[in-house]
Coordinates of C-alpha atoms in Angstrom, one line a residue:
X14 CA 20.6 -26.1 -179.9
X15 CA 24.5 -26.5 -178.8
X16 CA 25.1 -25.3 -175.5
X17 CA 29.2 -24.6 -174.3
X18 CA 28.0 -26.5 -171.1
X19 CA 25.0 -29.1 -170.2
X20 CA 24.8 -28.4 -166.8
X21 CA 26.1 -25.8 -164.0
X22 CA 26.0 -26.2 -160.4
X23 CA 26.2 -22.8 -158.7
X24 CA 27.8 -22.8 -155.4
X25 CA 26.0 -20.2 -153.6
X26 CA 28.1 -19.0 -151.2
X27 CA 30.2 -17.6 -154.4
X28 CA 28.2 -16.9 -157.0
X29 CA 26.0 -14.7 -155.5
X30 CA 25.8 -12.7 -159.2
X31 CA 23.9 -15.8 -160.5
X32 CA 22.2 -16.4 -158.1
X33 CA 21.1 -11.9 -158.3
X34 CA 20.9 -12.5 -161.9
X35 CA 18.6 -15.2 -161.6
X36 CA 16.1 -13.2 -159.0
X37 CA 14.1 -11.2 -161.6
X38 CA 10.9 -12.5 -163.6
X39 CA 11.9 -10.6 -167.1
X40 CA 15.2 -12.6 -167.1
X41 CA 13.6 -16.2 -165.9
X42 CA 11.4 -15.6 -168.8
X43 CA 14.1 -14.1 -171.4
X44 CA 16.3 -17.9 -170.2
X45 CA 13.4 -19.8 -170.6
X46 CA 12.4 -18.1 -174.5
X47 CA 16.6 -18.3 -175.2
X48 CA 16.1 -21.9 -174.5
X49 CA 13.6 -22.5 -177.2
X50 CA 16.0 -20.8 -180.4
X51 CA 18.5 -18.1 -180.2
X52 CA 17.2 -14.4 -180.4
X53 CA 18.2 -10.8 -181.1
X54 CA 17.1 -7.9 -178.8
X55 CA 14.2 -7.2 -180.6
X56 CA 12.7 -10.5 -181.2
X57 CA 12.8 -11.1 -177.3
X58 CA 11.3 -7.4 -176.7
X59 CA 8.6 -8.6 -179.1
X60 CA 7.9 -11.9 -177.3
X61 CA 7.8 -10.7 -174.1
X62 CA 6.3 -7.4 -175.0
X63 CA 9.3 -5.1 -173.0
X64 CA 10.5 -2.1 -173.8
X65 CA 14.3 -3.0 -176.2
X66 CA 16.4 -0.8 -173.9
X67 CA 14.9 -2.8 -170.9
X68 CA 15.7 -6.1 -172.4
X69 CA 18.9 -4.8 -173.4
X70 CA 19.5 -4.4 -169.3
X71 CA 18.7 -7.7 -168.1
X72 CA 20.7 -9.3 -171.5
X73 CA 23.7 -7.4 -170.5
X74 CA 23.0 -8.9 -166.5
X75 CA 22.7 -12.5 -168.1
X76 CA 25.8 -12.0 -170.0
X77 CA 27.9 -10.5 -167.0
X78 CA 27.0 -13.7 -165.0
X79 CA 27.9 -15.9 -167.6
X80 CA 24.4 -17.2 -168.0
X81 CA 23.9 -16.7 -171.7
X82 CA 26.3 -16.4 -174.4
X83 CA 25.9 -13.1 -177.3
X84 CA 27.9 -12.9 -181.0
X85 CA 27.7 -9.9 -183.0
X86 CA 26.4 -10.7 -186.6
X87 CA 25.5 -8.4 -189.0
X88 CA 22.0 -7.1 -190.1
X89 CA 20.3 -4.9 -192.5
X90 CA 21.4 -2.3 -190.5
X91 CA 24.5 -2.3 -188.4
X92 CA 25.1 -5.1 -186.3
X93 CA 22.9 -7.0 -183.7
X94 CA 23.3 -9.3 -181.0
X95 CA 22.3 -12.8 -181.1
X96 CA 21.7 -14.4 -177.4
X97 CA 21.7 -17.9 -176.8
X98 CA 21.9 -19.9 -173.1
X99 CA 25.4 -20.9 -172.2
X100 CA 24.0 -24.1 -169.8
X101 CA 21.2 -26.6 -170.2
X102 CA 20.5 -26.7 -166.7
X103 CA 21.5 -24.6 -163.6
X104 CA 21.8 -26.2 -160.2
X105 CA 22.1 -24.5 -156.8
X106 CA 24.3 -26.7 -154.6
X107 CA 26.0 -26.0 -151.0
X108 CA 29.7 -26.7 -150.3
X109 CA 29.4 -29.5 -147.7
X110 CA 30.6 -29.0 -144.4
X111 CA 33.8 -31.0 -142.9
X112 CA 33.1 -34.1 -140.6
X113 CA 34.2 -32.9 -137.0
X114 CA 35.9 -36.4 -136.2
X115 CA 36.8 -37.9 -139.4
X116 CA 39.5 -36.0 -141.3
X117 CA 37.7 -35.8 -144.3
X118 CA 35.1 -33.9 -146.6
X119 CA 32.6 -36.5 -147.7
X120 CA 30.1 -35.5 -150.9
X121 CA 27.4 -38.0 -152.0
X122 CA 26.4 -37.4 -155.9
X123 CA 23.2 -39.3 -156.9
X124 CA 24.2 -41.0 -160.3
X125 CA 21.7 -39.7 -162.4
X126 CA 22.8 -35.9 -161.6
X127 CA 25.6 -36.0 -164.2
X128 CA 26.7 -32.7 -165.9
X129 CA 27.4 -34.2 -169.3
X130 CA 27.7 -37.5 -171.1
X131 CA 28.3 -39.6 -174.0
X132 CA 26.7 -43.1 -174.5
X133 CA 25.8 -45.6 -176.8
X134 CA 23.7 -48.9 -176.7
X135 CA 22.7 -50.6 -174.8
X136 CA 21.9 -47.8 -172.8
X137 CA 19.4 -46.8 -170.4
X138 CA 18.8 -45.7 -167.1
X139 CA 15.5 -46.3 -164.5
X140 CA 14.6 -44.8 -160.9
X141 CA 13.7 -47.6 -158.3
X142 CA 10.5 -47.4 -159.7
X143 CA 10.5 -47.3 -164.3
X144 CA 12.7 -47.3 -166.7
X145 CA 13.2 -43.7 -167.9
X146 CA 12.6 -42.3 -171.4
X147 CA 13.0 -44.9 -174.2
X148 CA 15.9 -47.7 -173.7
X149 CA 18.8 -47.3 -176.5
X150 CA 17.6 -43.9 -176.9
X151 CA 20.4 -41.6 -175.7
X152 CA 18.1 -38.8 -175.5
X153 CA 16.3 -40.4 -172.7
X154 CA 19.3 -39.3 -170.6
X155 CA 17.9 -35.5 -170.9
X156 CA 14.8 -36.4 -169.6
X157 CA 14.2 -34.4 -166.1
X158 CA 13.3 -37.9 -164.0
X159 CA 16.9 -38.6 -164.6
X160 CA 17.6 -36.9 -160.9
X161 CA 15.7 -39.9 -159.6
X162 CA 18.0 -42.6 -161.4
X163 CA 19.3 -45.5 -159.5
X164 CA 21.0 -47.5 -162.6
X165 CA 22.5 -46.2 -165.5
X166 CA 23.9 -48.5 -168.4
X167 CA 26.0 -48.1 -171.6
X168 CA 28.1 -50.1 -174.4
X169 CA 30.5 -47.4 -174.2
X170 CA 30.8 -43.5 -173.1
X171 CA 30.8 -41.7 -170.0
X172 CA 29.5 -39.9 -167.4
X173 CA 30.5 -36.7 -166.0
X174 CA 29.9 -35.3 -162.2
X175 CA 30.7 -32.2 -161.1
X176 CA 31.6 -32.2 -157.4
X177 CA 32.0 -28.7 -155.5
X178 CA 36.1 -28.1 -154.2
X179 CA 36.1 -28.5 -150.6
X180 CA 39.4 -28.7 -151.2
X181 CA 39.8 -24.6 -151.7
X182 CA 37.9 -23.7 -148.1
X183 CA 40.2 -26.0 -145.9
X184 CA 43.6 -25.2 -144.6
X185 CA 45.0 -28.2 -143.7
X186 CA 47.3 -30.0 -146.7
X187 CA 45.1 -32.5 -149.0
X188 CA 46.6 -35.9 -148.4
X189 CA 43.8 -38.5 -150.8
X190 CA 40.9 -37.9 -153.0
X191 CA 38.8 -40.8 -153.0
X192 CA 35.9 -41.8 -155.3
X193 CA 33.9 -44.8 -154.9
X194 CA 31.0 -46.2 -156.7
X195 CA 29.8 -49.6 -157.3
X196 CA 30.3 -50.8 -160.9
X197 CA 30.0 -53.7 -163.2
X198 CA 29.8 -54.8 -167.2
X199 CA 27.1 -54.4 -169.1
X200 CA 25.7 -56.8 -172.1
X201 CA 22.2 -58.0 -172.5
X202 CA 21.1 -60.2 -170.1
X203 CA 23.8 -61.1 -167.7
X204 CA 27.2 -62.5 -168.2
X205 CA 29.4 -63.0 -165.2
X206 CA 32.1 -62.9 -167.6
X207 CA 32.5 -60.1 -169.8
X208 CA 35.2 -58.0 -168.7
X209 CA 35.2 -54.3 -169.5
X210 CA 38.1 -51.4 -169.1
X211 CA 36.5 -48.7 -167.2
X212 CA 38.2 -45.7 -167.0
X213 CA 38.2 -42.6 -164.4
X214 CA 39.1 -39.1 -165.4
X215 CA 39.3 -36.3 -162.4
X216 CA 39.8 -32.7 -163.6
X217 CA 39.9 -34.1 -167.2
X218 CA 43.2 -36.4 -166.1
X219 CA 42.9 -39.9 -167.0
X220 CA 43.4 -41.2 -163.4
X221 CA 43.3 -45.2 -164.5
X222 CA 41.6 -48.3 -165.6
X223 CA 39.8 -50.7 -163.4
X224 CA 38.9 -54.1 -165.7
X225 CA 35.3 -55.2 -164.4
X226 CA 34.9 -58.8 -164.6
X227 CA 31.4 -59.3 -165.6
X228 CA 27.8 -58.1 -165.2
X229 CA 26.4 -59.7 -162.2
X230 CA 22.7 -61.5 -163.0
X231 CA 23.1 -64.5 -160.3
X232 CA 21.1 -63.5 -157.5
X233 CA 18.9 -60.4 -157.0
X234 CA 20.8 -57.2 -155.7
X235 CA 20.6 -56.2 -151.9
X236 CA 18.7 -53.1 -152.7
X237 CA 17.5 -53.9 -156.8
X238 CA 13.5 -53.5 -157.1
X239 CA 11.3 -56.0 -157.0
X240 CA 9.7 -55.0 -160.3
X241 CA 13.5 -55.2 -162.5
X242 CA 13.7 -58.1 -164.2
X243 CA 16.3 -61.0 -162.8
X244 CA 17.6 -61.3 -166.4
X245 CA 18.8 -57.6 -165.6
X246 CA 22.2 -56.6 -164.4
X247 CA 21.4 -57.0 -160.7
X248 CA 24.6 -55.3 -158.8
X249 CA 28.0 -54.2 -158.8
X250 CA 31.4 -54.1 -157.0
X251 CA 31.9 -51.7 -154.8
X252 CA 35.3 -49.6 -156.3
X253 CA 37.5 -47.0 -154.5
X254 CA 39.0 -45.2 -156.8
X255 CA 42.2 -42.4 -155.0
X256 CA 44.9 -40.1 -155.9
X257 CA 47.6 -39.5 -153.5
X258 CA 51.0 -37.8 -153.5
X259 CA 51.7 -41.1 -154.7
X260 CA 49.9 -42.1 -157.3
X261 CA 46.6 -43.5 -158.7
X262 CA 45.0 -46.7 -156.6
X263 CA 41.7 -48.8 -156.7
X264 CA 41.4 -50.3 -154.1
X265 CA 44.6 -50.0 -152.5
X266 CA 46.4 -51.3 -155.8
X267 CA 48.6 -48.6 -157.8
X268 CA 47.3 -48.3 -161.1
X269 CA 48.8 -44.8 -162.4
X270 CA 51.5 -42.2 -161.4
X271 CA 48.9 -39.7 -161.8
X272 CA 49.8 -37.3 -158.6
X273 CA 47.3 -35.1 -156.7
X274 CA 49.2 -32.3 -157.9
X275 CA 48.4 -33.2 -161.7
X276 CA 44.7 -32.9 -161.1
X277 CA 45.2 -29.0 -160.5
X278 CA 43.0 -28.7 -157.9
X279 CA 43.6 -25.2 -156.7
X280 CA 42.6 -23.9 -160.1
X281 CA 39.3 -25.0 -160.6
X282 CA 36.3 -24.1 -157.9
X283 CA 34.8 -27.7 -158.9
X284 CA 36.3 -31.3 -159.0
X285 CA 35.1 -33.0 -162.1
X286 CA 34.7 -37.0 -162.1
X287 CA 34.1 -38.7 -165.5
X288 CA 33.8 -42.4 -165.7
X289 CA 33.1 -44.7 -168.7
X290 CA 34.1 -46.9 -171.6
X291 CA 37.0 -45.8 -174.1
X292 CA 35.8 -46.6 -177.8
X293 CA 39.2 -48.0 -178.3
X294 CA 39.5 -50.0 -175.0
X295 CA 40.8 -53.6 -175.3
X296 CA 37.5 -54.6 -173.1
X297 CA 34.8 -52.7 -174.3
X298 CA 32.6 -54.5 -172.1
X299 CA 29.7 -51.8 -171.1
X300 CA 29.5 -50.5 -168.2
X301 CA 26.3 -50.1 -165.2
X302 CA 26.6 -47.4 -162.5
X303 CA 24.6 -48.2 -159.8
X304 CA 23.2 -45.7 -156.7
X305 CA 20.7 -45.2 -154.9
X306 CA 17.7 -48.6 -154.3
X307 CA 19.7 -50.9 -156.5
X308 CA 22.5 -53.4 -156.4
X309 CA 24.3 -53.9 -153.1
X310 CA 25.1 -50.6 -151.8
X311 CA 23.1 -48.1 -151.1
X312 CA 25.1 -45.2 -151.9
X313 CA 25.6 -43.1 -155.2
X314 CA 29.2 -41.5 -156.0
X315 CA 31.2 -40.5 -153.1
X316 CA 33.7 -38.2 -152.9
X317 CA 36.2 -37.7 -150.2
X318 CA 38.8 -35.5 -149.5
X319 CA 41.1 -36.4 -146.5
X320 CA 43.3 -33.9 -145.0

């Protein structure tokens, strides 16, 4: 089944209709059959053996919070309605609070909670403790242990993050928005050099391209499991990706002319990250996303916003 969106985090504090909409058995279980195929009214009254007009309700409730998605099609007689889920998954995440004595908004993401993505192999992904799924599989990337991930890996494709706005609930003026994650290439085995264009995208801007220089396999990463293989890619770099009034930087180093004001903040209630490996890059090295309990920093995707 297509869905508009994989994934939605709900900020509670906002979407308290969601979050109202979500509070009732009936609907849980009308979501849950949706999931399965799309239904009309009275397939979904049959399945769950409810009165039509009462699933007709708690449809309409769905629909007004933008949890399912309805089309009008025709039928032997009249019209019905055809429901389908709008999301894959439905996160409930709090807007995190400002540090008192740093000027900044700091948000963690662990890697494997992306909200959509596009790869193809060598891919894979594995907690701190097995691989997950089936390796070149991309499928294995909707399986649920993929909230435990500490490595992801591709040939080429992305990764998408959504990261609540912090930036709407503060008054002070937005001076950098920093990401930073620790990266590397990606081929089988190791290869110190095999340079790969990886690219960052915030708010659906391409932001720039940092050229990795290889996929590290010389000595074990700081926090890399025992039980991974040595011949595996074993850490990153560490990479600081920021927009400014400026410009774009890594590390310090002006990459773009890509202004905070391009990325539109103000008009979106989340801050979407997206990082990967264009099709048509010049190096299309691969690329390995490390977080949390592998290669040298124990962190997953960081996002600040200084003030």
């Amino acid at each position: 089944m297509e869905y508009e969106e994989n994934t939605l985090v709900i900020n509670p504090l906002e979407d308290m209709n969601k979050l109202k909409a979500l509070a009732s058995e009936p609907r849980i279980q009308m979501l849950n059959l949706l999931r399965e195929q799309k239904r009309n009214i009275n397939e979904i009254a049959d399945v769950l053996s409810l009165p039509q007009s009462t699933v007709a309700t708690h449809i309409s409730i769905l629909e007004e919070a933008g949890l399912i998605l309805t089309e009008s099609v025709k039928a032997k007689k009249g019209n019905q309605k055809i429901c389908r889920p709008a999301f894959r998954e439905l996160l409930i995440q709090f807007p995190e609070k400002q540090n008192s004595q740093n000027n900044y908004i700091e948000v963690e993401m662990p890697i494997g909670i992306f909200t959509d993505y596009q790869v193809t192999a060598p891919c894979g992904l594995c907690s701190t403790e097995k691989i997950i799924g089936l390796l070149d599989i991309a499928d294995s990337f909707l399986n649920p242990d993929r909230m435990k991930a500490g490595l992801l890996w591709c040939g080429s494709g992305s990764f998408e993050y959504k990261f609540p706005n912090n930036t709407m609930y503060e008054s002070k003026s937005l001076t950098k928005l920093e990401v930073s994650l620790e990266l590397s290439s990606e081929t089988p085995g190791t290869n110190s050099n095999w340079p790969s264009d990886i690219t960052m995208w915030i708010n659906k801007t391409e932001v720039g391209t940092w050229t990795s220089p290889g996929d590290y396999g010389d000595k074990r990463g700081k926090y890399t499991p025992l039980w991974w293989k040595l011949e595996g890619s074993q850490y990153g770099l560490l990479k600081h990706f920021s927009v400014t009034d400026e410009g774009s930087f890594i590390d310090g180093v002006k990459i773009s002319n890509v202004t905070l004001a391009d990325l539109k903040l103000p008009e979106h209630h989340s801050i979407r990250v997206k990082i990967g490996v264009k099709e048509n890059a010049e190096h299309m090295g691969g690329m390995n996303i490390f977080g949390k309990g592998f290669g040298n920093y124990d962190q997953g995707i960081i996002l600040r916003s200084y003030f």
